[in-house]
Amino acid sequence: MEIAKRYSIAYKGLKNGHHEFDFKADGAFFEAMENSDIKGGDCDVRVTMERSETMLELSFAIEGYVICECDRCLEDCKVPIEYEGDLLVKFSSEIRDYDGEVMWISPADGEVSLAQYIYESIVLALPYSRVHEEGECNPDMLARFTTVVEDEEQED
Ligand SMILES: [Zn+2]
């Protein structure tokens, strides 16, 4: 679990108060997450953290792009990603399931891995339609699909 380690915050040795961390979600990250929709990418992840005795209040700002298959021509295209979100990490010996807002960890852990959260946030930020900008699709691929699209339209 190298990825889990690379995207974790070892909060144990940190003082209470404000801290900032920068991570990069790059090709190796998306490869490790094994998602068939995202083939690669490069996103800056800035995490600001307020540490207290009982919890970590984390704010995420993610900005960059991922590589997906274009819905129009099926070639790789860059899809811009922008995401802002908050996460509470509470320390408790009684671990409950992560509900999308609060993550529970044992105080004995000493560090919290954010790989899964960062990954899910990027997936959430993906637009529904993933296409090249107008005019940037592969014309050969488009020509091949045009006939299919016209056939579908005639059925309407
Ligand atoms: Zn395209």
mmCIF file of C-alpha atoms and ligand atoms in Angstrom:
data_model
loop_
_atom_site.group_PDB
_atom_site.id
_atom_site.type_symbol
_atom_site.label_atom_id
_atom_site.label_comp_id
_atom_site.label_asym_id
_atom_site.label_seq_id
_atom_site.Cartn_x
_atom_site.Cartn_y
_atom_site.Cartn_z
ATOM 1 C CA MET A 1 0.000 0.000 0.000
ATOM 2 C CA GLU A 2 2.567 2.537 -1.115
ATOM 3 C CA ILE A 3 -0.150 4.871 -2.370
ATOM 4 C CA ALA A 4 -1.923 4.916 0.999
ATOM 5 C CA LYS A 5 1.360 5.935 2.593
ATOM 6 C CA ARG A 6 2.193 8.590 0.029
ATOM 7 C CA TYR A 7 -1.144 10.366 0.523
ATOM 8 C CA SER A 8 -1.308 10.252 4.271
ATOM 9 C CA ILE A 9 -0.890 12.809 7.015
ATOM 10 C CA ALA A 10 1.066 11.751 10.071
ATOM 11 C CA TYR A 11 -0.798 13.981 12.494
ATOM 12 C CA LYS A 12 0.563 12.464 15.665
ATOM 13 C CA GLY A 13 3.722 14.532 15.832
ATOM 14 C CA LEU A 14 1.941 17.769 14.873
ATOM 15 C CA LYS A 15 0.851 20.510 17.208
ATOM 16 C CA ASN A 16 -2.779 21.480 17.507
ATOM 17 C CA GLY A 17 -3.662 24.272 15.115
ATOM 18 C CA HIS A 18 -3.301 25.083 11.454
ATOM 19 C CA HIS A 19 -1.292 22.998 8.986
ATOM 20 C CA GLU A 20 -1.078 22.791 5.204
ATOM 21 C CA PHE A 21 -0.132 19.927 2.919
ATOM 22 C CA ASP A 22 0.343 19.585 -0.815
ATOM 23 C CA PHE A 23 -0.168 16.357 -2.687
ATOM 24 C CA LYS A 24 -0.085 15.535 -6.354
ATOM 25 C CA ALA A 25 -2.532 13.133 -7.959
ATOM 26 C CA ASP A 26 -0.565 11.982 -10.985
ATOM 27 C CA GLY A 27 -0.344 9.037 -13.367
ATOM 28 C CA ALA A 28 0.967 6.639 -10.705
ATOM 29 C CA PHE A 29 -1.906 7.615 -8.406
ATOM 30 C CA PHE A 30 -4.646 6.904 -10.951
ATOM 31 C CA GLU A 31 -2.915 3.720 -12.017
ATOM 32 C CA ALA A 32 -2.945 2.474 -8.420
ATOM 33 C CA MET A 33 -6.640 3.294 -8.036
ATOM 34 C CA GLU A 34 -7.438 1.055 -10.999
ATOM 35 C CA ASN A 35 -10.255 3.023 -12.534
ATOM 36 C CA SER A 36 -11.123 2.246 -16.116
ATOM 37 C CA ASP A 37 -12.558 5.715 -16.792
ATOM 38 C CA ILE A 38 -9.501 7.677 -15.692
ATOM 39 C CA LYS A 39 -6.362 6.810 -17.623
ATOM 40 C CA GLY A 40 -4.070 9.378 -16.074
ATOM 41 C CA GLY A 41 -3.872 12.969 -15.008
ATOM 42 C CA ASP A 42 -2.172 15.638 -13.010
ATOM 43 C CA CYS A 43 -4.008 17.333 -10.149
ATOM 44 C CA ASP A 44 -2.695 19.563 -7.389
ATOM 45 C CA VAL A 45 -4.258 18.738 -4.051
ATOM 46 C CA ARG A 46 -3.992 21.347 -1.315
ATOM 47 C CA VAL A 47 -5.127 20.264 2.128
ATOM 48 C CA THR A 48 -5.548 22.693 4.990
ATOM 49 C CA MET A 49 -5.940 21.125 8.382
ATOM 50 C CA GLU A 50 -7.040 22.285 11.803
ATOM 51 C CA ARG A 51 -5.782 19.796 14.320
ATOM 52 C CA SER A 52 -7.363 19.438 17.743
ATOM 53 C CA GLU A 53 -7.261 16.829 20.493
ATOM 54 C CA THR A 54 -10.302 14.984 19.229
ATOM 55 C CA MET A 55 -10.361 15.526 15.471
ATOM 56 C CA LEU A 56 -8.845 16.844 12.281
ATOM 57 C CA GLU A 57 -10.831 19.325 10.221
ATOM 58 C CA LEU A 58 -9.628 19.022 6.641
ATOM 59 C CA SER A 59 -10.409 21.254 3.668
ATOM 60 C CA PHE A 60 -9.475 20.126 0.188
ATOM 61 C CA ALA A 61 -8.877 22.158 -2.951
ATOM 62 C CA ILE A 62 -8.148 20.043 -6.006
ATOM 63 C CA GLU A 63 -7.226 21.525 -9.357
ATOM 64 C CA GLY A 64 -5.843 20.004 -12.528
ATOM 65 C CA TYR A 65 -6.913 17.553 -15.170
ATOM 66 C CA VAL A 66 -7.462 13.876 -15.780
ATOM 67 C CA ILE A 67 -7.229 11.899 -19.003
ATOM 68 C CA CYS A 68 -10.421 10.197 -20.114
ATOM 69 C CA GLU A 69 -11.724 8.726 -23.303
ATOM 70 C CA CYS A 70 -13.513 11.383 -25.338
ATOM 71 C CA ASP A 71 -17.244 10.628 -25.634
ATOM 72 C CA ARG A 72 -17.222 11.878 -29.219
ATOM 73 C CA CYS A 73 -14.093 10.429 -30.848
ATOM 74 C CA LEU A 74 -12.934 7.864 -28.227
ATOM 75 C CA GLU A 75 -9.374 9.216 -28.174
ATOM 76 C CA ASP A 76 -7.748 10.410 -24.950
ATOM 77 C CA CYS A 77 -8.730 13.898 -23.879
ATOM 78 C CA LYS A 78 -7.890 16.143 -20.953
ATOM 79 C CA VAL A 79 -10.806 16.852 -18.645
ATOM 80 C CA PRO A 80 -10.339 19.770 -16.254
ATOM 81 C CA ILE A 81 -10.935 19.046 -12.571
ATOM 82 C CA GLU A 82 -11.850 21.541 -9.901
ATOM 83 C CA TYR A 83 -13.066 20.443 -6.500
ATOM 84 C CA GLU A 84 -13.468 21.921 -3.037
ATOM 85 C CA GLY A 85 -14.683 19.926 -0.068
ATOM 86 C CA ASP A 86 -14.372 19.297 3.647
ATOM 87 C CA LEU A 87 -13.732 16.183 5.657
ATOM 88 C CA LEU A 88 -13.811 15.580 9.395
ATOM 89 C CA VAL A 89 -11.537 12.911 10.803
ATOM 90 C CA LYS A 90 -12.545 12.008 14.358
ATOM 91 C CA PHE A 91 -10.456 10.014 16.753
ATOM 92 C CA SER A 92 -12.352 7.247 18.480
ATOM 93 C CA SER A 93 -11.653 3.769 19.736
ATOM 94 C CA GLU A 94 -15.081 2.897 18.414
ATOM 95 C CA ILE A 95 -14.709 2.949 14.635
ATOM 96 C CA ARG A 96 -17.814 3.716 12.617
ATOM 97 C CA ASP A 97 -18.284 3.581 8.864
ATOM 98 C CA TYR A 98 -17.247 6.557 6.770
ATOM 99 C CA ASP A 99 -20.458 8.325 5.763
ATOM 100 C CA GLY A 100 -19.099 10.800 3.241
ATOM 101 C CA GLU A 101 -18.505 13.545 5.807
ATOM 102 C CA VAL A 102 -16.890 12.013 8.853
ATOM 103 C CA MET A 103 -14.083 9.484 8.864
ATOM 104 C CA TRP A 104 -13.328 7.665 12.110
ATOM 105 C CA ILE A 105 -9.866 6.505 13.008
ATOM 106 C CA SER A 106 -8.290 5.023 16.068
ATOM 107 C CA PRO A 107 -6.094 7.496 17.990
ATOM 108 C CA ALA A 108 -3.452 4.760 17.982
ATOM 109 C CA ASP A 109 -3.120 4.976 14.185
ATOM 110 C CA GLY A 110 -1.104 8.185 14.233
ATOM 111 C CA GLU A 111 -1.755 8.922 10.591
ATOM 112 C CA VAL A 112 -4.650 9.145 8.203
ATOM 113 C CA SER A 113 -4.579 8.104 4.564
ATOM 114 C CA LEU A 114 -6.391 10.427 2.191
ATOM 115 C CA ALA A 115 -5.837 8.520 -1.054
ATOM 116 C CA GLN A 116 -9.367 7.152 -1.221
ATOM 117 C CA TYR A 117 -10.962 10.484 -0.351
ATOM 118 C CA ILE A 118 -8.869 12.379 -2.916
ATOM 119 C CA TYR A 119 -9.678 9.802 -5.522
ATOM 120 C CA GLU A 120 -13.421 9.835 -4.864
ATOM 121 C CA SER A 121 -13.439 13.633 -4.898
ATOM 122 C CA ILE A 122 -11.829 13.690 -8.335
ATOM 123 C CA VAL A 123 -14.364 11.163 -9.610
ATOM 124 C CA LEU A 124 -17.161 13.365 -8.201
ATOM 125 C CA ALA A 125 -15.703 16.388 -9.972
ATOM 126 C CA LEU A 126 -15.723 14.655 -13.355
ATOM 127 C CA PRO A 127 -18.219 16.295 -15.670
ATOM 128 C CA TYR A 128 -20.972 14.130 -17.098
ATOM 129 C CA SER A 129 -19.841 14.826 -20.629
ATOM 130 C CA ARG A 130 -16.143 14.252 -21.370
ATOM 131 C CA VAL A 131 -15.234 15.580 -24.783
ATOM 132 C CA HIS A 132 -12.439 17.425 -26.533
ATOM 133 C CA GLU A 133 -12.877 21.116 -27.087
ATOM 134 C CA GLU A 134 -14.675 21.947 -30.315
ATOM 135 C CA GLY A 135 -12.469 21.107 -33.303
ATOM 136 C CA GLU A 136 -9.941 19.040 -31.348
ATOM 137 C CA CYS A 137 -11.418 15.620 -31.860
ATOM 138 C CA ASN A 138 -9.617 13.184 -34.119
ATOM 139 C CA PRO A 139 -11.241 13.840 -37.532
ATOM 140 C CA ASP A 140 -10.598 10.287 -38.795
ATOM 141 C CA MET A 141 -12.377 8.791 -35.796
ATOM 142 C CA LEU A 142 -15.252 11.277 -36.164
ATOM 143 C CA ALA A 143 -15.723 10.409 -39.835
ATOM 144 C CA ARG A 144 -16.039 6.786 -38.866
ATOM 145 C CA PHE A 145 -18.798 7.532 -36.346
ATOM 146 C CA THR A 146 -20.732 10.057 -38.410
ATOM 147 C CA THR A 147 -22.561 7.410 -40.401
ATOM 148 C CA VAL A 148 -23.656 5.678 -37.202
ATOM 149 C CA VAL A 149 -25.000 8.900 -35.699
ATOM 150 C CA GLU A 150 -26.937 9.758 -38.876
ATOM 151 C CA ASP A 151 -28.554 6.325 -38.883
ATOM 152 C CA GLU A 152 -29.691 6.806 -35.293
ATOM 153 C CA GLU A 153 -31.155 10.204 -36.058
ATOM 154 C CA GLN A 154 -33.235 8.850 -38.915
ATOM 155 C CA GLU A 155 -34.945 6.443 -36.567
ATOM 156 C CA ASP A 156 -36.441 9.312 -34.541
HETATM 157 ZN ZN ZN B 1 -12.689 13.858 -29.116
#
